[in-house]
Amino acid sequence: MKRRVFLRAAAIGAAAAGAGAVLAAGTAHAASAVQPGPGPYGELLPPDANGLRLPAGFTSRVVARAGQAVPGTAYTWHTAPGPGGVVPDGTGWIYVSHSEHGGASALRFSSGGTVTGAHRVDTGSTAPTLGTAMPGGGRLVGERVTGGYAYEADPRGVKAPVRRPEQGRFKRGGLTYDGAGTLLMTEDEPDGGVYQMFNATLYAWTSPAGTSQVRTARVPDPSAAATPVRRQLADQVRFDRPGTPAAANTVSYYVPTRGDSRIHRVDTYFAAMRTHYDPAATGGGPLTQPREAAFPLGKSAAEELFVTEGAGGNAEVCAITGRDTIAPFLRLDGAPGLAGLDFAPNGKRMYVASPDAVYEVSGPFNG
């Protein structure tokens, strides 16, 4: 199971099952709770040999570079590394990276962090894709195109991918599993919806007209044979291009891939939804173009959340603390943006990609 996905309250599962659980949505556009403040790891130092600015005690290495053979292998890494994530692999792990041009590659690591191999991952699609670790060690990927499918892919590059039409046809902004086995998916649209799979049934979040509640409603036709999925239910809850959700305990975050740059926070235990971070409410930063979020091992949504900055920002990874402060943790000067954020199973190695390379950052992460 992906480390950023921990056990969440059963309320979300009950809602997915049609039990009538609701979430309060009245605070969805409240003032930002998070404000700039001291970072949990200190100030950024001058760039290291790889061009990364990191706090004291952290080091970096390039584990793959676009268009070049992965060191120690004959495999040529794909161009434009984008969204990515870690899948546990016995005592080691696999980092899967999706190209912004389509397709995916994987790096295989030993338990000590040595790169032991690299290979292509068949995602079942030639369209741009993104994915998440599945319970049991697989990887679920979704097409980032209108009417796109989801596929169950093999991160080890052995088994053929399997199309999962029951998970709906729509342009995915991101997907992740929670600890209770519910799949959360978002839609890459200016008015993108939030969907979830529970007991092999696709649901969408809706908000009845004139109320401040969020409910789940079954999607009548996930295959979109007659009507696009996003048009089948009235009063859907919609965010501005929500990306991959990050979930921990009872809390999930929805980070825009593009759009209004506000990070939304949903707590199913307290039945509350709010704007967690809004750069317009912080004087314009430090995070102006959030793209992806992840948690290191042992951290919960109440403690520490890392978020990448995409194109148009400062190419940073920022840390949001449980004290509702935000500060840069990493910066790659001159890069157009960062993506592919995730952590090794031990929580002490971070992976992040620029359009040219995939970096590993090691050090004393909290947890």
Phi, psi and omega in degrees: 000137179302133187294336181284354181250109181247174180298129179247166184298151180292351182300321182291325177292321178296321178296318181295328181279002178083026183277000175090007177296145183230158175239138178283128183248005186295338182258019186300331181242031177290167180300149181301132177281330186270136179228154177302143180192185180298139178281155181289348183238002178097183183287156177283138177272171174302161182304141175275191183296339179262004178089003182269136171263120186228162173289165177301140178095352181250144179231162181227159169212154175270120181261344175200143178233134185303132176079004181236157177292136175296128182310131180086000180226171175259007185274127178273123183290146184289164177278160174050060176303135182230231181303144181201175179186167185260140173238125176302145183217082184065235177274352179248208180202163178238132173256117180260129181240130178262133177282142176294345179263000182109150181088172182208152175230164182224145172249134180254131183241145172281175180297337178268001177094006177283136175286117184254353180178168177211145182201168177275146175249125178278111181271352183086002185216148172264355178280160174303134184229165174212164188203184179210155175292140179260151170304128181102355172100002175276188177221125177263130180237152180230143181280135181264052178222156179302130181072020183288157180259169166254146181227143171266113184251158179261110182294345178273353174076024183254306184275151176287147179291156180237126177289139181241076184296336180294345180272007171093152176250108176196167182281107187279135173266335178175167178205150176199158176260147169263174186290347180266005178091007177273132177268123176258134180223144177241168187243126183278075178220157177301337174233056187286139179273173174242131183235159175211145176257131177213127183053044176064021179238137180268129178237159173234149174282132177231160177227108183304140182304135177080006179239172177242034181247153174244128178239170171249138179229141181293134175282119186298320187224083181303332181283353179055040182296325182246322185224137176308144182307320186288352180249006186275339182235135177282155172061038175293144170290131185226136174247167179274097180051062179292139180262210182293125177292149169245128186233137177208129183054237182264005190246138172229147180243145179236112187254130182288139171282328171208173175116222191276357174071007179272134176267125181260144183236128178240127177244110184284339179287313179269002178053050184227141175232137182207167169279115183278319181220132179221110182300334178293337181264001181242014183081016174099016178176187009280344184258109185254339181224066182300145184229309182222154180226153178201157176247141170284169182304136173082357181260148178246171181298340180276356188242305186204127180230129177257139184225133176275158175250127183270196183303138180097352179255206182259014182052059180242160160249122181254150177252127175253123186263169176292348175272010180061040172244154179227139180206152176295137173255328185213145174217138176242094184299136176089351179277147180284346181163169181233154181205185173067035185281130172191174183235149171295160183303334180278356177074005184251002178230121178259142175243137179205149186236143166257175177297349184251338189200164172249129183248147170245131177244125181244148178162189187278063175298144177295149178144000000 
